[in-house]
Amino acid sequence: MSQPINPLRKYIREGKLPHFFCPGCGCGQILNAFLQACDELGMDPSRMVIIGGVGCTARIPVYLKGDVLHGVHGRTLAWATGIKLHKPQTKVVIFAGDGDVASIGGNHLIHAARRNLDALVVVANNFNYAMTGGQVAPMTPSQVRTMTTPFGNPEPSFDICELVVTAGATYVAREVTGRPVQLERTLKKALTHEGFGLVEVLSQCPTNYGRYALRSGDPAVTLKWIMDRCITKAQADKLSEEEKAGKFVVGEFVDFKRPIFRGSSVYDLESCECCE
Amino acid sequence: MATSTTERAQRVLTGTHFMLGNYAVVEGALAAGCDFFAGYPITPANEISERMSQRLPTVGGKFLQGEDELCSIYALSGASLAGAKAMTATASAGYNYMQEGIGYAVAVEAPIVIVDVQRCRGENFASQADVMQMKWGPSGDHELIVLAPSSVQELFDFTIRAFNLAEEFRNPVIIMSETTIALMRERLVIPPAEEIEIVNRRYTSLPPDKYLPFKANEEYGVPDFAPLGEGYGAIYSLNPHSEEGSIDWDPDVFERLYKRITGKVTQHRNKICKTQAFKMDDADVALIAYGSEVRPCIDAMEMARADGIKVGVLKLDTVWPVPEEQIIQVANHVKLAITVEMNIGKYTREVERLCCAKCRTAVATKNRGLVHFPEEVYAVIKEVWR
């Protein structure tokens, strides 16, 4: 009897397998949900430009058959800006880790959101710099021990969703690998959104965050740690600020339309469909 | 609306103008087919962005003022890989920031043009102090093509050539401008559009399933291009990559890739390197200079000749790669070669290694935020030529 083949495998570069992600890493689940969303929408990833910077999450694009940009830290949205301005019809999807997009790429992130660049950013938040060995990241929770915060992280963490909502993003949602159905549904909405979209996916990193912060390399322990802290927006509305501390609110935060950035010039404002 | 605006536009302003150097760069870029510009404000390069923001959209191009230089330089690679002829302009400090993006463009063979209007550190005085950074800024092994205009006319002409070289070799090309010429107004003659030679990158004729984005036909060749978003499935990674574009750390793959992307420039040095010779035929003394420093050298040459010293000038239109053959040829025919530059004496070392054992060498440097006066150059000639 022949082995059944995953129908999503048609989108994967065969020669690149096996992938390099650690056992239990959430990146595979994010890739799976993304491809499932594309497949159901009838959107072919091989016609997209898929971008990764540096880090574990940034390797997701290199397994996909689309055109891929990869390998410099934090500049994903700068690439996307050039591509979208020159070739607006191109679908651009960025896969970035929390360190890549919220730290070194933070300036590009807020300005892409402000401009409403027509691109989707999928942020895998695994709460640490994973590929470099488990150092503190902008979205590492306070007090957590990492390889560079041996006495506990003294800094507060970013809420990237709040950050880009404030900056002007037009689709923002947070999901978690432990809710695959909701994650896929969210990615489907984000993929069809016109304008700047950001989906933060809380993702388990058993190898570094698990071992150093949670003292266990078991993927289930890391995933449970995340899931125990996830609450829906409806649940959050019933809690006080104190009760919400340390929780991750999952769900959709904004979904609206406004003019898309076409380039900083009079001509582009004239030709912007959204402005007519 | 867009169409009428485009119809009104004129890409090539054929005619005779009295124009600012920075504006001449814009007109050269438009004449060369530039359709994407990204920049970030910095003096004394701002007039390039400002004029681009007015001119480019009217001919169907896109203008971006990025949030910083990194946005600009990476937007250039993104647009270029999508098929644009892309340019940015900055000044010394901004050029520092752009180094990582230039390194990326080299690695993925994205044709881009960068104008660096050199200035003193943090101040807007004349300088050629970036001549080494111009070439050696990015990390890793790379080759850059750097052109050094000396006048407003050359700012126009060399900008066109910069685009053509970038397209032909799929490599970043730097226009090494200077405060002095960028903010100078001079006569500029723009020829009719049909007289301007335009080079476009070679697009692949292969179907996507046969296309390899980093496969060249020759050992030091340039790969055919396929634009992003057309289903060719290229991976453009900074990391060492195979002909397919996949990240590959095989030492043989690594060596072959870097031999080719540096070799495509160095092995075509004779085509890329251009110089101009002034009264070199009978010269005993050669003044070797680039950029604005060529101007006082020509005056000093005339002063020396009036006094009976046979001086000539070798003007380096291409600074990187070093025009080795042209400098060696001069060294073989003169008794003394003097490098004249507006820094502490950086390019001098390139000239000296080529002149070694062929002729005497000397240097006239100036690091005071001012171009040499002809008398200063002549004073060095008189001092050294005895």
XYZ file of C-alpha atoms in Angstrom:
662
model
C 0.000 0.000 0.000
C 1.457 3.344 -0.992
C 2.055 6.040 1.595
C -0.544 8.830 1.419
C 1.034 12.170 0.523
C 0.050 15.349 2.310
C -1.898 17.347 -0.308
C -0.124 20.535 0.829
C 3.209 19.042 -0.153
C 2.694 20.334 -3.709
C 3.644 23.784 -2.369
C 6.921 22.583 -0.823
C 10.347 22.463 -2.456
C 10.935 18.721 -2.322
C 14.690 19.025 -2.439
C 14.735 21.086 0.741
C 13.272 18.358 2.968
C 13.842 17.288 5.668
C 13.389 20.712 7.247
C 15.747 22.045 9.858
C 13.254 22.911 12.614
C 13.772 21.296 16.028
C 11.383 18.542 17.112
C 8.325 20.148 18.643
C 8.947 23.601 17.138
C 5.821 25.580 16.266
C 7.116 26.709 12.868
C 5.879 23.534 11.193
C 2.373 24.162 12.525
C 2.478 27.751 11.276
C 3.624 26.590 7.846
C 0.887 23.957 7.784
C -1.820 26.453 8.746
C -0.566 28.949 6.170
C -0.587 26.417 3.349
C -3.978 25.109 4.389
C -5.309 28.673 4.314
C -3.789 29.312 0.874
C -5.148 26.034 -0.463
C -8.677 26.702 0.736
C -8.560 30.224 -0.681
C -7.192 28.960 -3.994
C -4.174 31.270 -3.577
C -1.046 29.696 -5.037
C 2.029 30.407 -2.848
C 4.261 29.825 -5.854
C 2.925 33.077 -7.338
C 3.700 34.997 -4.136
C 6.845 36.650 -2.859
C 7.526 35.127 0.538
C 10.048 36.837 2.759
C 12.089 35.796 5.769
C 14.829 37.762 7.505
C 17.062 35.946 9.970
C 16.141 33.344 12.548
C 14.188 30.116 12.789
C 10.900 31.554 11.559
C 12.701 33.272 8.702
C 13.522 29.810 7.329
C 9.844 28.998 6.717
C 9.869 30.722 3.291
C 12.807 28.728 1.953
C 10.691 25.559 2.017
C 8.025 27.149 -0.182
C 7.992 27.134 -3.969
C 7.346 30.882 -4.280
C 9.916 33.606 -4.883
C 11.816 34.002 -1.650
C 13.967 36.722 -0.088
C 15.992 35.653 2.924
C 18.977 36.268 5.077
C 19.249 39.776 6.464
C 18.038 40.629 9.911
C 14.976 42.826 10.315
C 14.776 44.252 6.794
C 11.849 42.191 5.578
C 9.426 45.120 5.443
C 11.962 47.280 3.634
C 12.201 44.629 0.918
C 8.434 44.350 0.833
C 8.095 48.115 0.421
C 10.280 48.139 -2.684
C 8.524 45.158 -4.208
C 5.019 46.448 -3.528
C 5.704 49.934 -4.831
C 7.213 48.700 -8.057
C 4.843 45.785 -8.586
C 1.669 46.437 -6.575
C -0.145 43.336 -7.803
C 2.391 41.019 -6.114
C 1.190 39.178 -3.026
C 3.833 39.587 -0.338
C 3.886 37.521 2.851
C 6.545 37.896 5.534
C 7.425 35.294 8.138
C 9.334 36.786 11.035
C 10.335 35.937 14.555
C 9.689 38.320 17.418
C 13.330 39.339 17.557
C 13.549 39.950 13.827
C 10.451 42.082 13.418
C 10.041 43.771 16.807
C 13.672 44.541 17.613
C 16.080 45.098 14.743
C 13.186 45.509 12.319
C 11.029 47.552 14.683
C 11.391 50.829 12.837
C 10.376 49.289 9.512
C 7.433 47.570 11.223
C 5.827 50.673 12.665
C 6.311 52.669 9.496
C 4.910 49.942 7.246
C 1.873 49.845 9.554
C 1.602 53.633 9.503
C 1.724 53.717 5.720
C -0.654 50.762 5.356
C 1.712 48.867 3.099
C -0.226 46.078 1.402
C 1.653 43.122 2.927
C 0.982 40.391 5.474
C 3.369 39.803 8.365
C 3.116 36.505 10.219
C 5.041 36.848 13.468
C 6.009 33.655 15.235
C 6.391 34.761 18.828
C 8.385 32.108 20.649
C 9.422 34.585 23.355
C 13.155 34.427 22.699
C 15.949 34.591 20.134
C 15.936 30.920 19.303
C 18.381 30.365 16.457
C 21.173 32.136 18.300
C 20.622 30.045 21.411
C 17.880 31.417 23.628
C 18.678 35.048 24.410
C 16.153 37.602 25.645
C 13.889 39.131 22.979
C 11.564 42.158 22.955
C 8.621 39.854 23.556
C 10.163 37.751 26.336
C 7.893 38.122 29.375
C 9.227 39.977 32.405
C 11.158 38.052 35.026
C 11.771 35.100 32.709
C 15.233 33.591 32.667
C 16.986 33.349 29.311
C 20.613 32.911 28.301
C 21.213 36.657 28.658
C 18.848 37.300 31.562
C 20.135 34.744 34.065
C 18.596 36.715 36.932
C 15.256 37.125 35.181
C 14.223 39.551 32.444
C 14.041 43.015 34.010
C 12.325 44.563 30.988
C 8.648 44.651 30.147
C 7.755 42.924 26.889
C 6.248 44.426 23.767
C 2.659 43.780 22.833
C 3.275 43.759 19.086
C -0.430 43.723 18.266
C -1.088 46.861 20.310
C 1.997 48.425 18.786
C 0.912 48.007 15.163
C -2.728 48.828 15.904
C -1.521 52.123 17.330
C 0.773 52.638 14.356
C -2.124 52.232 11.939
C -2.262 48.585 10.823
C -5.578 47.624 9.263
C -5.720 43.912 10.129
C -4.265 42.642 13.402
C -4.883 39.352 15.177
C -3.196 37.036 17.665
C -3.489 33.290 17.585
C -1.629 30.311 18.948
C -0.342 27.065 17.453
C -2.463 25.206 19.991
C -5.645 26.455 18.262
C -5.042 25.217 14.690
C -8.580 25.759 13.444
C -8.689 29.354 14.654
C -5.152 29.961 13.385
C -6.028 28.800 9.887
C -9.223 30.854 9.896
C -7.301 33.935 10.972
C -4.658 33.442 8.279
C -7.372 33.097 5.648
C -8.806 36.452 6.658
C -5.375 38.034 6.793
C -4.438 36.705 3.348
C -7.478 38.279 1.745
C -7.071 41.585 3.578
C -5.967 44.581 1.501
C -3.508 46.678 3.459
C -1.092 46.066 6.286
C -1.928 42.852 8.116
C -0.137 41.324 11.081
C -0.902 37.984 12.674
C 1.037 37.154 15.818
C 1.223 33.426 16.436
C 2.258 32.332 19.903
C 4.574 29.448 19.175
C 6.450 26.929 21.276
C 10.247 26.759 21.318
C 11.030 23.751 23.490
C 14.728 23.761 22.626
C 15.578 27.170 24.035
C 12.609 28.858 25.706
C 11.428 25.518 27.071
C 14.772 24.408 28.424
C 15.979 27.716 29.834
C 12.803 29.547 30.857
C 10.568 26.615 31.709
C 13.255 24.100 32.667
C 11.908 21.440 30.324
C 12.743 20.530 26.748
C 9.426 18.740 26.362
C 7.384 20.502 23.645
C 4.159 19.699 25.480
C 5.368 21.633 28.530
C 6.067 24.767 26.472
C 2.803 24.512 24.590
C 0.872 24.014 27.837
C 2.641 27.031 29.363
C 1.402 29.133 26.434
C -2.106 27.692 26.318
C -2.581 28.163 30.071
C -2.005 31.878 29.562
C -4.231 32.338 26.518
C -7.610 33.961 26.971
C -10.091 35.107 24.347
C -11.126 38.721 23.958
C -14.523 37.879 25.444
C -12.836 36.386 28.485
C -10.484 39.319 28.750
C -13.379 41.786 28.797
C -14.622 40.225 32.043
C -11.260 40.427 33.820
C -9.638 43.290 35.687
C -6.266 44.646 34.599
C -4.650 42.739 37.466
C -6.301 39.509 36.438
C -5.206 40.011 32.837
C -1.560 40.496 33.748
C 0.612 37.807 32.189
C -2.205 36.583 29.928
C -2.163 36.512 26.123
C -5.368 37.746 24.580
C -6.075 35.844 21.368
C -8.456 36.885 18.634
C -8.905 39.657 16.111
C -8.118 43.212 17.163
C -8.755 45.350 14.072
C -10.082 44.752 10.558
C -10.832 47.820 8.476
C -9.846 49.535 5.240
C -8.014 52.732 4.504
C -5.854 53.934 1.604
C -2.980 51.649 0.713
C 0.527 53.049 0.421
C 1.644 53.334 -3.196
C 4.719 55.574 -2.831
C 5.277 59.010 -1.380
C 4.215 61.215 -4.279
C 1.275 63.177 -5.655
C 0.959 60.872 -8.636
C 0.364 57.860 -6.447
C -2.305 59.580 -4.422
C -4.033 60.454 -7.681
C -3.937 56.882 -8.857
C -4.787 55.214 -5.537
C -8.035 53.315 -5.968
C -8.792 53.648 -2.254
C -8.733 57.441 -2.462
C -11.226 57.745 -5.274
C -4.966 61.189 -13.524
C -2.005 58.972 -14.037
C -2.154 58.644 -17.802
C -2.368 62.330 -18.525
C 0.412 63.011 -16.034
C 2.581 60.419 -17.738
C 1.779 61.809 -21.148
C 2.864 65.253 -20.017
C 6.108 63.900 -18.705
C 9.400 64.150 -20.468
C 11.982 61.636 -19.405
C 14.932 63.130 -21.281
C 15.295 66.907 -21.081
C 17.253 67.255 -24.308
C 18.973 70.617 -24.573
C 21.545 72.850 -22.942
C 21.032 73.695 -19.282
C 22.719 75.553 -16.451
C 22.104 72.949 -13.767
C 22.910 71.963 -10.205
C 25.068 68.846 -9.932
C 22.531 66.985 -7.817
C 19.837 67.743 -10.388
C 22.068 66.449 -13.178
C 22.180 63.097 -11.372
C 18.378 62.970 -11.426
C 18.238 63.793 -15.112
C 20.873 61.181 -15.868
C 18.950 58.571 -13.905
C 15.700 59.351 -15.683
C 17.427 59.264 -19.049
C 18.843 55.850 -18.115
C 15.379 54.496 -17.343
C 15.296 54.779 -13.554
C 11.789 53.968 -12.361
C 12.288 53.556 -8.613
C 13.963 55.853 -6.132
C 14.156 55.516 -2.362
C 16.030 57.921 -0.152
C 16.344 59.400 3.308
C 17.132 63.071 3.926
C 20.769 63.986 4.340
C 22.727 67.052 3.301
C 24.261 67.573 0.722
C 22.342 64.891 -1.219
C 18.838 66.216 -0.594
C 18.321 67.934 -3.927
C 18.475 64.509 -5.570
C 15.540 63.216 -3.499
C 13.650 66.450 -3.851
C 13.893 66.559 -7.624
C 13.192 62.841 -7.876
C 10.003 63.280 -5.846
C 8.839 65.796 -8.442
C 10.150 64.259 -11.645
C 9.921 60.492 -11.176
C 6.166 60.146 -10.614
C 5.448 62.164 -13.757
C 7.213 59.547 -15.885
C 5.514 56.593 -14.227
C 8.124 55.785 -11.574
C 7.798 55.395 -7.821
C 9.365 57.615 -5.193
C 9.814 56.578 -1.575
C 11.156 58.532 1.356
C 12.028 55.666 3.652
C 12.087 55.767 7.430
C 15.870 55.398 7.317
C 18.731 54.507 5.002
C 18.249 50.814 5.628
C 14.693 50.995 4.368
C 15.929 52.818 1.285
C 18.699 50.412 0.394
C 16.604 47.286 0.942
C 13.636 48.767 -0.882
C 16.054 49.189 -3.781
C 16.911 45.496 -3.818
C 13.236 44.550 -3.486
C 12.215 46.797 -6.357
C 15.211 45.781 -8.462
C 14.480 42.083 -8.055
C 10.915 42.860 -9.088
C 12.352 44.375 -12.291
C 12.894 48.064 -11.479
C 15.859 50.234 -12.350
C 16.404 51.530 -8.846
C 18.543 54.261 -7.306
C 19.179 55.894 -3.951
C 21.208 58.934 -2.951
C 22.875 59.661 0.333
C 25.905 61.307 1.877
C 28.821 59.795 3.759
C 27.082 59.016 7.068
C 24.064 57.598 5.300
C 26.331 55.483 3.139
C 27.674 53.923 6.345
C 24.182 52.745 7.246
C 23.599 51.271 3.818
C 26.521 48.870 3.895
C 24.583 45.762 4.897
C 22.056 46.379 2.142
C 24.797 46.827 -0.428
C 26.288 43.513 0.694
C 22.919 41.869 0.172
C 22.546 43.343 -3.314
C 25.978 41.944 -4.229
C 25.060 38.493 -2.927
C 21.778 38.237 -4.840
C 23.133 40.137 -7.861
C 20.549 42.901 -7.733
C 21.404 45.784 -10.053
C 21.130 49.014 -8.041
C 22.702 52.464 -8.243
C 23.818 54.403 -5.172
C 24.939 58.025 -5.155
C 27.212 58.917 -2.254
C 27.805 62.638 -2.001
C 30.918 62.671 0.135
C 31.203 65.189 2.929
C 33.390 65.655 5.973
C 32.369 63.690 9.029
C 29.039 65.246 10.082
C 29.730 68.484 8.228
C 29.082 69.608 4.691
C 32.575 70.387 3.506
C 34.516 68.986 0.593
C 36.051 65.564 1.053
C 37.111 62.366 -0.664
C 37.564 60.526 2.602
C 35.098 57.730 1.748
C 37.119 56.391 -1.152
C 37.973 53.192 0.717
C 34.582 52.736 2.339
C 33.067 53.267 -1.091
C 34.500 49.894 -2.029
C 35.225 48.024 1.175
C 32.248 48.952 3.348
C 30.149 45.785 3.188
C 31.211 42.640 5.013
C 32.187 39.531 3.108
C 33.840 39.145 -0.256
C 32.462 41.455 -2.890
C 33.325 43.728 -5.785
C 31.701 47.094 -6.334
C 31.906 49.386 -9.319
C 32.577 52.996 -8.329
C 32.511 55.898 -10.789
C 34.018 59.288 -9.954
C 32.564 62.268 -11.843
C 34.399 65.592 -11.833
C 31.792 67.951 -13.229
C 28.063 68.482 -13.577
C 28.186 67.068 -17.093
C 29.907 63.947 -15.801
C 27.364 63.601 -13.005
C 24.784 63.256 -15.780
C 26.887 61.055 -18.060
C 28.247 58.791 -15.326
C 24.796 58.251 -13.838
C 23.636 56.820 -17.152
C 26.745 54.656 -17.284
C 26.162 53.551 -13.688
C 22.719 52.216 -14.583
C 24.083 50.502 -17.674
C 26.909 48.828 -15.742
C 24.539 47.808 -12.941
C 22.219 46.176 -15.448
C 24.978 44.503 -17.442
C 26.807 43.055 -14.453
C 23.845 42.768 -12.055
C 25.876 44.468 -9.373
C 25.610 47.612 -7.235
C 27.268 50.608 -8.875
C 28.267 53.605 -6.794
C 28.478 57.161 -8.056
C 31.154 58.773 -5.933
C 29.894 62.328 -5.853
C 31.251 65.092 -3.647
C 29.836 68.168 -1.951
C 31.903 70.258 -4.348
C 30.316 69.091 -7.583
C 26.910 68.140 -6.159
C 26.224 71.734 -5.152
C 27.890 73.297 -8.184
C 25.966 74.745 -11.123
C 27.500 74.256 -14.548
C 26.645 73.871 -18.177
C 24.957 70.574 -18.925
C 24.188 69.276 -22.379
C 21.553 66.548 -22.522
C 21.566 64.758 -25.883
C 18.457 63.533 -27.697
C 16.992 60.387 -26.129
C 17.803 58.252 -29.166
C 21.507 59.085 -28.820
C 21.687 57.793 -25.251
C 22.866 54.209 -24.998
C 20.705 52.167 -22.642
C 21.634 48.702 -21.372
C 18.997 46.417 -19.889
C 19.600 43.256 -17.893
C 19.119 40.024 -19.807
C 15.840 38.319 -18.976
C 15.636 34.543 -18.996
C 14.035 32.764 -21.901
C 13.696 29.545 -19.904
C 10.436 28.315 -18.396
C 10.213 28.457 -14.572
C 10.882 24.737 -14.102
C 14.184 25.007 -16.005
C 15.308 28.341 -14.587
C 18.201 28.551 -12.117
C 18.534 32.104 -10.773
C 22.282 31.921 -10.106
C 23.457 29.922 -13.085
C 25.625 31.832 -15.513
C 26.741 30.605 -18.913
C 30.384 31.332 -18.182
C 32.667 30.939 -15.172
C 32.578 34.689 -14.590
C 29.256 35.320 -16.275
C 26.101 37.093 -15.210
C 22.942 35.020 -14.669
C 19.811 35.755 -16.674
C 17.113 37.505 -14.716
C 13.523 36.615 -13.848
C 11.442 39.148 -11.928
C 9.832 38.403 -8.590
C 6.245 37.312 -8.513
C 6.155 35.591 -11.907
C 6.342 32.036 -10.622
C 10.042 31.404 -11.215
C 10.532 30.278 -7.620
C 13.893 31.920 -7.008
C 15.438 32.138 -3.544
C 17.405 35.353 -3.056
C 19.382 34.700 0.099
C 22.342 36.520 1.578
C 23.602 33.133 2.712
C 25.953 31.147 0.463
C 23.724 29.612 -2.155
C 23.741 27.163 -5.016
C 22.833 27.978 -8.592
C 19.268 27.112 -7.630
C 19.440 29.760 -4.892
C 19.155 27.271 -2.027
C 21.266 27.944 1.031
C 24.269 25.676 0.603
C 27.373 25.492 2.781
C 29.316 23.082 0.589
C 32.800 24.702 0.371
C 32.927 24.041 -3.380
C 29.569 25.757 -3.889
C 30.697 28.654 -1.704
C 33.960 29.076 -3.579
C 32.362 28.846 -7.020
C 29.699 31.419 -6.124
C 32.102 33.994 -4.729
C 34.622 33.499 -7.517
C 31.893 34.249 -10.010
C 30.215 37.224 -8.314
C 33.550 38.921 -7.730
C 35.069 37.659 -10.978
C 32.256 39.028 -13.121
C 33.589 42.482 -12.160
C 37.334 41.901 -11.932
C 37.519 39.755 -15.070
C 35.762 42.494 -17.048
C 37.932 45.233 -15.600
C 38.976 46.510 -19.009
C 35.406 47.120 -20.023
C 34.483 48.778 -16.732
C 37.598 50.880 -16.066
C 37.809 54.182 -17.855
C 40.347 56.964 -17.531
C 41.058 60.226 -19.316
C 44.557 61.400 -20.098
C 45.519 65.075 -20.359
C 48.881 65.828 -22.018
C 50.256 62.468 -20.972
C 52.036 61.787 -24.284
C 55.264 63.597 -23.378
C 54.804 63.839 -19.610
C 57.628 63.264 -17.150
C 55.283 63.785 -14.207
C 51.802 62.299 -13.924
C 49.191 63.725 -11.606
C 46.780 60.902 -10.815
C 43.445 62.129 -9.467
C 39.720 61.474 -9.395
C 36.570 63.498 -8.812
C 36.786 67.213 -8.095
C 40.546 67.015 -7.504
C 41.076 66.574 -11.231
C 40.142 70.216 -11.744
C 43.017 71.854 -9.782
C 45.337 69.190 -11.230
C 44.653 70.387 -14.778
C 45.353 73.979 -13.739
C 48.527 72.901 -11.940
C 49.567 70.965 -15.047
C 49.312 74.152 -17.143
C 51.237 76.156 -14.527
C 54.010 73.558 -14.497
C 54.191 73.340 -18.273
C 54.470 77.128 -18.465
C 57.564 76.715 -16.284
C 58.933 73.922 -18.474
C 57.994 70.893 -16.358
C 56.258 68.311 -18.496
C 53.257 67.382 -16.384
C 50.231 65.355 -17.457
C 47.050 64.310 -15.679
C 45.542 60.832 -15.498
C 41.909 61.239 -14.499
C 40.334 58.124 -13.026
C 36.709 57.967 -14.149
C 36.446 54.537 -12.571
C 37.959 54.311 -9.113
C 36.873 50.731 -8.319
C 37.860 48.348 -9.671
C 41.236 50.060 -9.866
C 42.163 50.870 -13.479
C 45.345 48.877 -13.094
C 46.448 48.640 -16.704
C 46.014 52.355 -17.302
C 48.000 53.272 -14.193
C 50.751 50.765 -14.989
C 50.995 52.149 -18.510
C 51.459 55.645 -17.112
C 53.992 54.441 -14.546
C 56.021 52.861 -17.363
C 56.300 56.174 -19.208
C 56.780 58.823 -16.525
C 59.509 59.463 -14.010
C 57.201 60.565 -11.211
C 53.560 59.837 -10.356
C 51.828 62.083 -7.822
C 48.470 61.007 -6.424
C 46.299 63.977 -5.571
C 43.361 63.414 -3.237
C 41.275 65.154 -0.622
C 41.859 62.876 2.351
C 44.792 61.647 4.406
C 46.150 59.686 1.423
C 44.107 56.545 0.927
C 43.951 55.747 -2.774
C 47.637 56.609 -2.956
C 48.419 53.099 -1.765
C 46.605 51.567 -4.740
C 48.586 53.789 -7.089
C 51.884 53.114 -5.343
C 51.558 49.332 -5.568
C 51.015 49.652 -9.329
C 53.878 52.106 -9.809
C 56.259 50.074 -7.669
C 59.715 49.833 -9.322
C 58.464 51.610 -12.431
C 58.608 55.256 -11.379
C 58.974 57.429 -8.321
C 55.764 58.207 -6.413
C 54.594 61.051 -4.257
C 51.349 62.232 -2.786
C 49.525 65.541 -2.528
C 46.835 65.197 0.103
C 44.598 67.724 1.709
C 42.250 67.114 4.592
C 40.866 70.567 5.408
C 37.345 70.444 3.957
C 38.615 72.229 0.875
C 39.556 71.201 -2.624
C 43.234 71.705 -3.494
C 44.133 75.056 -4.968
C 46.145 74.658 -8.200
C 49.043 76.465 -6.506
C 49.118 73.839 -3.766
C 49.347 71.005 -6.281
C 52.018 72.879 -8.219
C 53.969 73.451 -5.010
C 54.100 69.698 -4.474
C 55.223 69.161 -8.070
C 58.041 71.685 -7.660
C 59.059 70.193 -4.340
C 59.202 66.613 -5.560
C 60.392 67.184 -9.134
C 64.049 68.090 -8.816
